[in-house]
Amino acid sequence: MKREQKQKVPFLKSVRAVFRTVRVIFRLDWRNIPSFVLSQVFVTIQPFAALFFSARILDALTTGAPWETVLNWVLGAVTCTYGLYLLERLATSVSAVEGIDLYWRLYQEMSRVMMKADYEELEKPEIGLAVERIERATRMFWYGPWEVPGVLMSFAQGLTITLSALALAWPVFTPAPGGGIPWETILMVAFLVVSAVYSIYSETKLYRMKEENITVLAAPLRLQNFLFNYAHVSLAAKDIRLYAMQDRLSGLLEKTDRKVEELSDARAKLRSFSGGVRGALSQAITCLAYLAVGVRALAGLLTVGSIVQVAGAVTQLAEGVRVLVYSVQHIRMQGPHCQEYLDFIGEGDDPNQYRHQKDGTLPVDLSGDWEIVCENVGFRYPGAKEWALRGLNLRLKKGTHYALVGRNGSGKTTFVKLLCRLYDPTEGRILLNGRDVREYRRDELRRLFAVVFQDFQILALPLGQNVAAASHYDEARVKDCLRQAGALEWAEKQPQGLNQPLYEVEEGGVNLSGGEAQKLAIARALYKNAPFVILDEPTAALDPIAESEVYTRFRSMVDQKGALYISHRLSSCRFCDEIAVFEEGKLVQLGSHEALLGQEEGAYARLWHAQAQWYQA
Ligand code: ADP
């Protein structure tokens, strides 16, 4: 689904999205909620407690009350205001720590969904752009689920302040007897309304600008993230230096920066202008409030204490209305962002929007014989016009070793991805023991395969955990697999043995050479002890001697299993039982090395002679 441009979300839908987000927040981080709510309650009632006690003290003083009464009010004021202040600080200190926690939990929820999403979903640009928009909305504009507790509390605060201020300032809303039409009060209410309407108008305008900015900036900022990573990751450092790409990359980074700055300037101007207008309106409201209080005081309707209370309350009233309008606006603004987040984590209207889990239900029996049959399999990458693979018919079975050979781009890796259900065929089907692989549970099916891809990843985790792909493992078996992969000698030299952290992400971590990493990837595939082992050019970074050792050892280890090798070095493949030759997405030959060499005009013989020529020169 295209979501380049976010649709307009109606107010009620926004409110619903915000409340659905509250549900997610409660699920992820309910411990944070009580301290956060309490801290906000204490902040809100503090000024009113101060106003109330000041008025009582003044009244006691001006009416000549006994000194004990004055003292009691003073003690009450001190205890109440300090007590509220201390309680608020206590609650804030707890929720400040937990607030960061909430941010990470909501973020981790996104990672969890991304890790579970179908592989092919991750390749779609929409996913990258959605992540970018969610991140950007948070970091640039404070929109998103992490802001929901704050916005809802603002609403509760605004409501509390408005109602409390109305209660304390009530005398100015009642006409002074004999004073005729209370123009000052009418004007004050009119200004309050104008101020509220203007706030709605200016916040909406600012919001539209921000929304537009997020959409306009999503793609350039995504590019900027990549470029920024290139500049900071040592992997790209050599190429950037040797091909003198620093200026080009800096230029691209600056271009996006300038765009960000330009848009932010426009927003700052609007914010400053509307802040000025709101300030002027608020001053007018305060002046009118004092006028109204003065008129009633002169008429003898207010005591000295009440004058202070009412004047203070009217100022609070303006603030309360501002907070209320702001928070209602923000609930509307957060709505679409909450909706996007909910859609992303699968709790929106369409739970499968970003994870089309096409899972089956059958278990896979790994104990007995197995056979995989490809029937007229064809595959086109999402959005691609060309077929990466077409008309493939092939039978793979236990105990047989296969080699896939062919030029770059002939479809070999694509075939492996289809076998392990990283993708489903666009046409035709793949059967395991006579049943379409789509009928099996995906996690069960994947236990059938141990694959070392060309672009495998070794993770920045301790060595043993990498090999076992688990935090608890059988040390002896890990060492055996490392030995089979030719990496045990290297592993034993590491200061922390199997606990050795890999890569310099962690202190004391070691970096790996291409060859070392490949050996670890092979050891990981062996540790999985799967019935079908697939090596996709796994030895490209190994020297010929290491490669030949790996292959010899590997063959004996996987002897009784199924194995599939993809390699450009045909000499490594010649010992396989069956060699499948791919050309432009089609299987063009299948047979043993000898049989294929016998077909003099065949693709395999051409490739073989071309390679032999290099060694004979
Ligand atoms: P091989 O493993 O034989 O080198 P591949 O299976 O990787 O070939 O690629 C087969 C074809 O599919 C090539 O034309 C390649 O450009 C295309 N291709 C590979 N991966 C993708 C992808 N993720 N998206 C689009 N096209 C792809």
mmCIF file of C-alpha atoms in Angstrom, residues 19-318:
data_model
loop_
_atom_site.group_PDB
_atom_site.id
_atom_site.type_symbol
_atom_site.label_atom_id
_atom_site.label_comp_id
_atom_site.label_asym_id
_atom_site.label_seq_id
_atom_site.Cartn_x
_atom_site.Cartn_y
_atom_site.Cartn_z
ATOM 1 C CA PHE A 19 -6.695 5.864 22.888
ATOM 2 C CA ARG A 20 -5.595 2.709 21.096
ATOM 3 C CA THR A 21 -2.037 3.902 21.607
ATOM 4 C CA VAL A 22 -2.743 4.292 25.317
ATOM 5 C CA ARG A 23 -3.672 0.611 25.310
ATOM 6 C CA VAL A 24 -0.326 -0.273 23.706
ATOM 7 C CA ILE A 25 1.524 1.939 26.199
ATOM 8 C CA PHE A 26 -0.217 0.250 29.114
ATOM 9 C CA ARG A 27 0.748 -3.127 27.697
ATOM 10 C CA LEU A 28 4.388 -2.135 27.252
ATOM 11 C CA ASP A 29 5.035 0.120 30.216
ATOM 12 C CA TRP A 30 2.188 0.324 32.720
ATOM 13 C CA ARG A 31 4.617 0.952 35.632
ATOM 14 C CA ASN A 32 5.382 4.413 34.315
ATOM 15 C CA ILE A 33 1.798 5.593 34.273
ATOM 16 C CA PRO A 34 0.964 6.190 37.991
ATOM 17 C CA SER A 35 4.085 8.265 38.724
ATOM 18 C CA PHE A 36 3.601 10.276 35.562
ATOM 19 C CA VAL A 37 -0.065 11.035 36.269
ATOM 20 C CA LEU A 38 0.683 11.926 39.893
ATOM 21 C CA SER A 39 3.526 14.289 38.972
ATOM 22 C CA GLN A 40 1.205 16.140 36.587
ATOM 23 C CA VAL A 41 -1.593 16.359 39.144
ATOM 24 C CA PHE A 42 0.791 17.887 41.703
ATOM 25 C CA VAL A 43 2.095 20.425 39.175
ATOM 26 C CA THR A 44 -1.435 21.463 38.247
ATOM 27 C CA ILE A 45 -2.816 22.074 41.698
ATOM 28 C CA GLN A 46 0.244 23.910 43.090
ATOM 29 C CA PRO A 47 -0.662 27.455 41.848
ATOM 30 C CA PHE A 48 -4.244 27.083 43.061
ATOM 31 C CA ALA A 49 -3.148 26.018 46.525
ATOM 32 C CA ALA A 50 -0.841 29.073 46.629
ATOM 33 C CA LEU A 51 -3.665 31.381 45.475
ATOM 34 C CA PHE A 52 -6.130 29.973 47.966
ATOM 35 C CA PHE A 53 -3.786 30.326 50.954
ATOM 36 C CA SER A 54 -2.552 33.826 49.971
ATOM 37 C CA ALA A 55 -6.162 35.043 49.824
ATOM 38 C CA ARG A 56 -6.938 33.544 53.231
ATOM 39 C CA ILE A 57 -3.813 35.094 54.815
ATOM 40 C CA LEU A 58 -4.627 38.526 53.365
ATOM 41 C CA ASP A 59 -8.223 38.287 54.523
ATOM 42 C CA ALA A 60 -7.117 37.277 58.029
ATOM 43 C CA LEU A 61 -4.665 40.196 58.141
ATOM 44 C CA THR A 62 -7.073 42.820 56.812
ATOM 45 C CA THR A 63 -10.017 41.742 58.970
ATOM 46 C CA GLY A 64 -7.950 41.808 62.193
ATOM 47 C CA ALA A 65 -8.253 38.070 62.896
ATOM 48 C CA PRO A 66 -6.282 36.695 65.911
ATOM 49 C CA TRP A 67 -2.592 36.007 65.201
ATOM 50 C CA GLU A 68 -3.109 32.259 65.755
ATOM 51 C CA THR A 69 -5.496 32.223 62.774
ATOM 52 C CA VAL A 70 -2.954 34.065 60.600
ATOM 53 C CA LEU A 71 -0.226 31.675 61.735
ATOM 54 C CA ASN A 72 -2.396 28.663 60.993
ATOM 55 C CA TRP A 73 -3.026 29.872 57.439
ATOM 56 C CA VAL A 74 0.701 30.599 56.960
ATOM 57 C CA LEU A 75 1.632 27.133 58.261
ATOM 58 C CA GLY A 76 -1.047 25.606 56.061
ATOM 59 C CA ALA A 77 0.327 27.478 53.029
ATOM 60 C CA VAL A 78 3.925 26.422 53.675
ATOM 61 C CA THR A 79 3.041 22.782 54.352
ATOM 62 C CA CYS A 80 0.733 22.519 51.388
ATOM 63 C CA THR A 81 2.905 24.219 48.769
ATOM 64 C CA TYR A 82 6.157 22.573 49.895
ATOM 65 C CA GLY A 83 4.414 19.238 50.343
ATOM 66 C CA LEU A 84 2.991 19.411 46.823
ATOM 67 C CA TYR A 85 6.343 20.514 45.442
ATOM 68 C CA LEU A 86 8.214 17.639 47.100
ATOM 69 C CA LEU A 87 5.620 15.090 45.996
ATOM 70 C CA GLU A 88 5.805 16.397 42.450
ATOM 71 C CA ARG A 89 9.622 16.167 42.398
ATOM 72 C CA LEU A 90 9.482 12.639 43.766
ATOM 73 C CA ALA A 91 6.976 11.502 41.151
ATOM 74 C CA THR A 92 8.878 13.313 38.359
ATOM 75 C CA SER A 93 12.189 11.729 39.306
ATOM 76 C CA VAL A 94 10.620 8.278 38.954
ATOM 77 C CA SER A 95 8.785 9.028 35.734
ATOM 78 C CA ALA A 96 11.764 10.839 34.141
ATOM 79 C CA VAL A 97 13.778 7.612 34.210
ATOM 80 C CA GLU A 98 10.827 5.524 33.102
ATOM 81 C CA GLY A 99 9.919 8.016 30.377
ATOM 82 C CA ILE A 100 13.068 7.104 28.470
ATOM 83 C CA ASP A 101 12.106 3.509 29.022
ATOM 84 C CA LEU A 102 8.761 4.051 27.340
ATOM 85 C CA TYR A 103 10.477 5.546 24.319
ATOM 86 C CA TRP A 104 12.710 2.486 23.979
ATOM 87 C CA ARG A 105 9.914 0.052 24.534
ATOM 88 C CA LEU A 106 7.816 1.601 21.819
ATOM 89 C CA TYR A 107 10.845 1.596 19.586
ATOM 90 C CA GLN A 108 11.693 -2.004 20.368
ATOM 91 C CA GLU A 109 8.167 -2.920 19.449
ATOM 92 C CA MET A 110 8.938 -1.632 15.954
ATOM 93 C CA SER A 111 12.140 -3.702 15.779
ATOM 94 C CA ARG A 112 10.230 -6.749 16.957
ATOM 95 C CA VAL A 113 7.728 -6.312 14.137
ATOM 96 C CA MET A 114 10.463 -5.717 11.576
ATOM 97 C CA MET A 115 12.295 -8.865 12.611
ATOM 98 C CA LYS A 116 9.108 -10.894 12.284
ATOM 99 C CA ALA A 117 8.015 -9.340 9.001
ATOM 100 C CA ASP A 118 8.295 -11.426 5.878
ATOM 101 C CA TYR A 119 11.686 -10.990 4.261
ATOM 102 C CA GLU A 120 10.222 -9.675 1.027
ATOM 103 C CA GLU A 121 8.271 -7.035 2.956
ATOM 104 C CA LEU A 122 11.522 -5.573 4.258
ATOM 105 C CA GLU A 123 12.765 -4.992 0.728
ATOM 106 C CA LYS A 124 9.817 -2.754 -0.065
ATOM 107 C CA PRO A 125 10.647 0.954 0.005
ATOM 108 C CA GLU A 126 7.361 1.713 1.841
ATOM 109 C CA ILE A 127 8.683 0.061 4.981
ATOM 110 C CA GLY A 128 11.848 2.166 4.985
ATOM 111 C CA LEU A 129 9.863 5.335 4.361
ATOM 112 C CA ALA A 130 7.318 4.516 7.071
ATOM 113 C CA VAL A 131 10.128 3.965 9.597
ATOM 114 C CA GLU A 132 11.741 7.193 8.465
ATOM 115 C CA ARG A 133 8.493 9.142 8.861
ATOM 116 C CA ILE A 134 7.799 7.685 12.302
ATOM 117 C CA GLU A 135 11.326 8.472 13.493
ATOM 118 C CA ARG A 136 11.394 11.878 11.883
ATOM 119 C CA ALA A 137 7.997 12.901 13.257
ATOM 120 C CA THR A 138 9.284 12.071 16.726
ATOM 121 C CA ARG A 139 12.710 13.604 16.498
ATOM 122 C CA MET A 140 11.768 16.758 14.638
ATOM 123 C CA PHE A 141 8.249 17.480 15.829
ATOM 124 C CA TRP A 142 7.485 15.352 18.888
ATOM 125 C CA TYR A 143 4.668 13.548 17.179
ATOM 126 C CA GLY A 144 4.034 9.897 17.791
ATOM 127 C CA PRO A 145 2.984 7.422 20.454
ATOM 128 C CA TRP A 146 5.718 8.478 22.892
ATOM 129 C CA GLU A 147 4.023 11.884 23.166
ATOM 130 C CA VAL A 148 0.596 10.497 23.994
ATOM 131 C CA PRO A 149 0.946 10.438 27.806
ATOM 132 C CA GLY A 150 2.131 14.072 27.715
ATOM 133 C CA VAL A 151 -0.691 15.203 25.445
ATOM 134 C CA LEU A 152 -3.393 13.459 27.454
ATOM 135 C CA MET A 153 -1.993 14.924 30.641
ATOM 136 C CA SER A 154 -1.993 18.383 29.043
ATOM 137 C CA PHE A 155 -5.653 17.873 28.284
ATOM 138 C CA ALA A 156 -6.401 16.837 31.873
ATOM 139 C CA GLN A 157 -4.319 19.774 33.143
ATOM 140 C CA GLY A 158 -6.013 22.247 30.831
ATOM 141 C CA LEU A 159 -9.403 21.040 31.972
ATOM 142 C CA THR A 160 -8.454 21.136 35.665
ATOM 143 C CA ILE A 161 -6.882 24.592 35.403
ATOM 144 C CA THR A 162 -9.868 25.976 33.469
ATOM 145 C CA LEU A 163 -12.465 24.583 35.850
ATOM 146 C CA SER A 164 -10.515 25.507 39.021
ATOM 147 C CA ALA A 165 -9.820 29.000 37.678
ATOM 148 C CA LEU A 166 -13.487 29.427 36.749
ATOM 149 C CA ALA A 167 -14.503 28.417 40.265
ATOM 150 C CA LEU A 168 -12.018 30.804 41.924
ATOM 151 C CA ALA A 169 -12.669 33.685 39.486
ATOM 152 C CA TRP A 170 -16.447 33.313 39.510
ATOM 153 C CA PRO A 171 -17.152 36.788 41.036
ATOM 154 C CA VAL A 172 -15.928 38.572 37.895
ATOM 155 C CA PHE A 173 -18.496 36.699 35.821
ATOM 156 C CA THR A 174 -21.370 37.904 37.968
ATOM 157 C CA PRO A 175 -22.587 41.456 37.261
ATOM 158 C CA ALA A 176 -21.771 44.082 39.909
ATOM 159 C CA PRO A 177 -25.099 45.262 41.404
ATOM 160 C CA GLY A 178 -26.123 48.645 40.009
ATOM 161 C CA GLY A 179 -23.138 48.580 37.696
ATOM 162 C CA GLY A 180 -25.187 48.217 34.480
ATOM 163 C CA ILE A 181 -23.951 45.941 31.695
ATOM 164 C CA PRO A 182 -20.604 44.471 32.771
ATOM 165 C CA TRP A 183 -18.770 45.513 29.590
ATOM 166 C CA GLU A 184 -15.365 44.661 30.998
ATOM 167 C CA THR A 185 -16.464 41.064 31.674
ATOM 168 C CA ILE A 186 -18.128 40.724 28.276
ATOM 169 C CA LEU A 187 -14.996 42.065 26.596
ATOM 170 C CA MET A 188 -12.793 39.757 28.646
ATOM 171 C CA VAL A 189 -14.841 36.699 27.625
ATOM 172 C CA ALA A 190 -14.770 37.909 24.009
ATOM 173 C CA PHE A 191 -10.974 38.175 24.138
ATOM 174 C CA LEU A 192 -10.762 34.718 25.691
ATOM 175 C CA VAL A 193 -12.819 33.326 22.806
ATOM 176 C CA VAL A 194 -10.764 35.217 20.195
ATOM 177 C CA SER A 195 -7.561 33.966 21.810
ATOM 178 C CA ALA A 196 -8.826 30.356 21.759
ATOM 179 C CA VAL A 197 -9.959 30.611 18.121
ATOM 180 C CA TYR A 198 -6.666 32.186 17.106
ATOM 181 C CA SER A 199 -4.752 29.418 18.915
ATOM 182 C CA ILE A 200 -6.695 26.808 16.981
ATOM 183 C CA TYR A 201 -6.049 28.622 13.728
ATOM 184 C CA SER A 202 -2.317 29.143 14.244
ATOM 185 C CA GLU A 203 -1.676 25.646 15.633
ATOM 186 C CA THR A 204 -3.515 24.108 12.687
ATOM 187 C CA LYS A 205 -1.452 26.155 10.262
ATOM 188 C CA LEU A 206 1.765 25.126 11.984
ATOM 189 C CA TYR A 207 0.646 21.526 12.048
ATOM 190 C CA ARG A 208 -0.072 21.509 8.308
ATOM 191 C CA MET A 209 3.367 22.933 7.682
ATOM 192 C CA LYS A 210 5.007 20.254 9.805
ATOM 193 C CA GLU A 211 3.042 17.483 8.102
ATOM 194 C CA GLU A 212 4.086 18.762 4.716
ATOM 195 C CA ASN A 213 7.685 18.996 5.898
ATOM 196 C CA ILE A 214 7.672 15.408 7.148
ATOM 197 C CA THR A 215 6.414 14.169 3.777
ATOM 198 C CA VAL A 216 8.788 16.317 1.758
ATOM 199 C CA LEU A 217 11.775 15.381 3.919
ATOM 200 C CA ALA A 218 11.157 11.614 4.306
ATOM 201 C CA ALA A 219 13.102 10.543 1.211
ATOM 202 C CA PRO A 220 16.032 13.051 1.467
ATOM 203 C CA LEU A 221 16.458 12.328 5.166
ATOM 204 C CA ARG A 222 16.449 8.608 4.550
ATOM 205 C CA LEU A 223 19.246 9.139 2.040
ATOM 206 C CA GLN A 224 21.005 11.375 4.547
ATOM 207 C CA ASN A 225 20.880 8.593 7.150
ATOM 208 C CA PHE A 226 22.602 6.242 4.749
ATOM 209 C CA LEU A 227 25.228 8.815 3.851
ATOM 210 C CA PHE A 228 25.752 9.654 7.501
ATOM 211 C CA ASN A 229 26.347 5.996 8.249
ATOM 212 C CA TYR A 230 28.832 5.694 5.394
ATOM 213 C CA ALA A 231 30.789 8.561 6.891
ATOM 214 C CA HIS A 232 30.894 6.924 10.322
ATOM 215 C CA VAL A 233 31.247 3.245 9.578
ATOM 216 C CA SER A 234 34.728 2.011 8.909
ATOM 217 C CA LEU A 235 33.425 -0.372 6.216
ATOM 218 C CA ALA A 236 32.984 2.490 3.749
ATOM 219 C CA ALA A 237 35.977 4.472 4.973
ATOM 220 C CA LYS A 238 38.494 2.932 2.549
ATOM 221 C CA ASP A 239 36.371 3.478 -0.534
ATOM 222 C CA ILE A 240 35.454 7.037 0.423
ATOM 223 C CA ARG A 241 39.119 7.915 0.808
ATOM 224 C CA LEU A 242 40.511 6.079 -2.192
ATOM 225 C CA TYR A 243 37.867 7.354 -4.565
ATOM 226 C CA ALA A 244 37.984 10.833 -3.001
ATOM 227 C CA MET A 245 34.228 10.905 -2.404
ATOM 228 C CA GLN A 246 34.353 13.092 0.726
ATOM 229 C CA ASP A 247 33.312 16.317 -0.999
ATOM 230 C CA ARG A 248 30.560 14.640 -2.959
ATOM 231 C CA LEU A 249 29.100 13.067 0.199
ATOM 232 C CA SER A 250 29.473 16.269 2.226
ATOM 233 C CA GLY A 251 27.769 18.172 -0.594
ATOM 234 C CA LEU A 252 24.809 15.775 -0.519
ATOM 235 C CA LEU A 253 24.573 15.999 3.277
ATOM 236 C CA GLU A 254 24.664 19.797 3.132
ATOM 237 C CA LYS A 255 21.975 19.899 0.476
ATOM 238 C CA THR A 256 19.553 18.104 2.785
ATOM 239 C CA ASP A 257 20.661 20.236 5.752
ATOM 240 C CA ARG A 258 19.890 23.403 3.795
ATOM 241 C CA LYS A 259 16.435 22.096 2.916
ATOM 242 C CA VAL A 260 15.766 21.203 6.585
ATOM 243 C CA GLU A 261 16.958 24.651 7.676
ATOM 244 C CA GLU A 262 14.842 26.474 5.096
ATOM 245 C CA LEU A 263 11.681 24.684 6.203
ATOM 246 C CA SER A 264 12.489 25.156 9.868
ATOM 247 C CA ASP A 265 13.020 28.927 9.325
ATOM 248 C CA ALA A 266 9.556 29.216 7.796
ATOM 249 C CA ARG A 267 8.075 27.407 10.792
ATOM 250 C CA ALA A 268 10.005 29.546 13.276
ATOM 251 C CA LYS A 269 8.661 32.731 11.632
ATOM 252 C CA LEU A 270 5.086 31.513 11.862
ATOM 253 C CA ARG A 271 5.591 30.372 15.460
ATOM 254 C CA SER A 272 7.081 33.677 16.507
ATOM 255 C CA PHE A 273 4.309 35.697 14.816
ATOM 256 C CA SER A 274 1.477 33.659 16.322
ATOM 257 C CA GLY A 275 3.230 33.692 19.733
ATOM 258 C CA GLY A 276 3.257 37.498 19.533
ATOM 259 C CA VAL A 277 -0.461 37.704 18.687
ATOM 260 C CA ARG A 278 -1.346 35.262 21.467
ATOM 261 C CA GLY A 279 0.800 37.224 23.953
ATOM 262 C CA ALA A 280 -0.957 40.497 23.042
ATOM 263 C CA LEU A 281 -4.382 38.869 23.475
ATOM 264 C CA SER A 282 -3.363 37.424 26.803
ATOM 265 C CA GLN A 283 -2.157 40.849 28.030
ATOM 266 C CA ALA A 284 -5.504 42.339 27.022
ATOM 267 C CA ILE A 285 -7.324 39.594 28.962
ATOM 268 C CA THR A 286 -5.210 40.285 32.068
ATOM 269 C CA CYS A 287 -5.884 44.063 31.850
ATOM 270 C CA LEU A 288 -9.618 43.463 31.469
ATOM 271 C CA ALA A 289 -9.512 41.014 34.387
ATOM 272 C CA TYR A 290 -7.944 43.657 36.617
ATOM 273 C CA LEU A 291 -10.552 46.159 35.443
ATOM 274 C CA ALA A 292 -13.368 43.736 36.294
ATOM 275 C CA VAL A 293 -11.817 42.960 39.683
ATOM 276 C CA GLY A 294 -11.317 46.695 40.361
ATOM 277 C CA VAL A 295 -14.943 47.537 39.538
ATOM 278 C CA ARG A 296 -16.193 44.833 41.917
ATOM 279 C CA ALA A 297 -13.725 45.763 44.645
ATOM 280 C CA LEU A 298 -14.855 49.391 44.454
ATOM 281 C CA ALA A 299 -18.438 48.209 44.768
ATOM 282 C CA GLY A 300 -17.353 46.469 47.999
ATOM 283 C CA LEU A 301 -18.067 42.986 46.611
ATOM 284 C CA LEU A 302 -14.563 41.626 47.154
ATOM 285 C CA THR A 303 -12.352 41.383 50.198
ATOM 286 C CA VAL A 304 -8.624 42.119 49.777
ATOM 287 C CA GLY A 305 -7.915 38.384 49.779
ATOM 288 C CA SER A 306 -10.564 37.731 47.158
ATOM 289 C CA ILE A 307 -9.091 40.453 44.928
ATOM 290 C CA VAL A 308 -5.764 38.592 44.895
ATOM 291 C CA GLN A 309 -7.517 35.253 44.393
ATOM 292 C CA VAL A 310 -9.795 36.421 41.593
ATOM 293 C CA ALA A 311 -7.102 38.367 39.714
ATOM 294 C CA GLY A 312 -4.745 35.391 39.905
ATOM 295 C CA ALA A 313 -7.476 32.961 38.881
ATOM 296 C CA VAL A 314 -8.413 34.973 35.779
ATOM 297 C CA THR A 315 -4.785 34.893 34.620
ATOM 298 C CA GLN A 316 -4.814 31.125 35.221
ATOM 299 C CA LEU A 317 -8.067 30.897 33.288
ATOM 300 C CA ALA A 318 -6.420 32.302 30.162
#
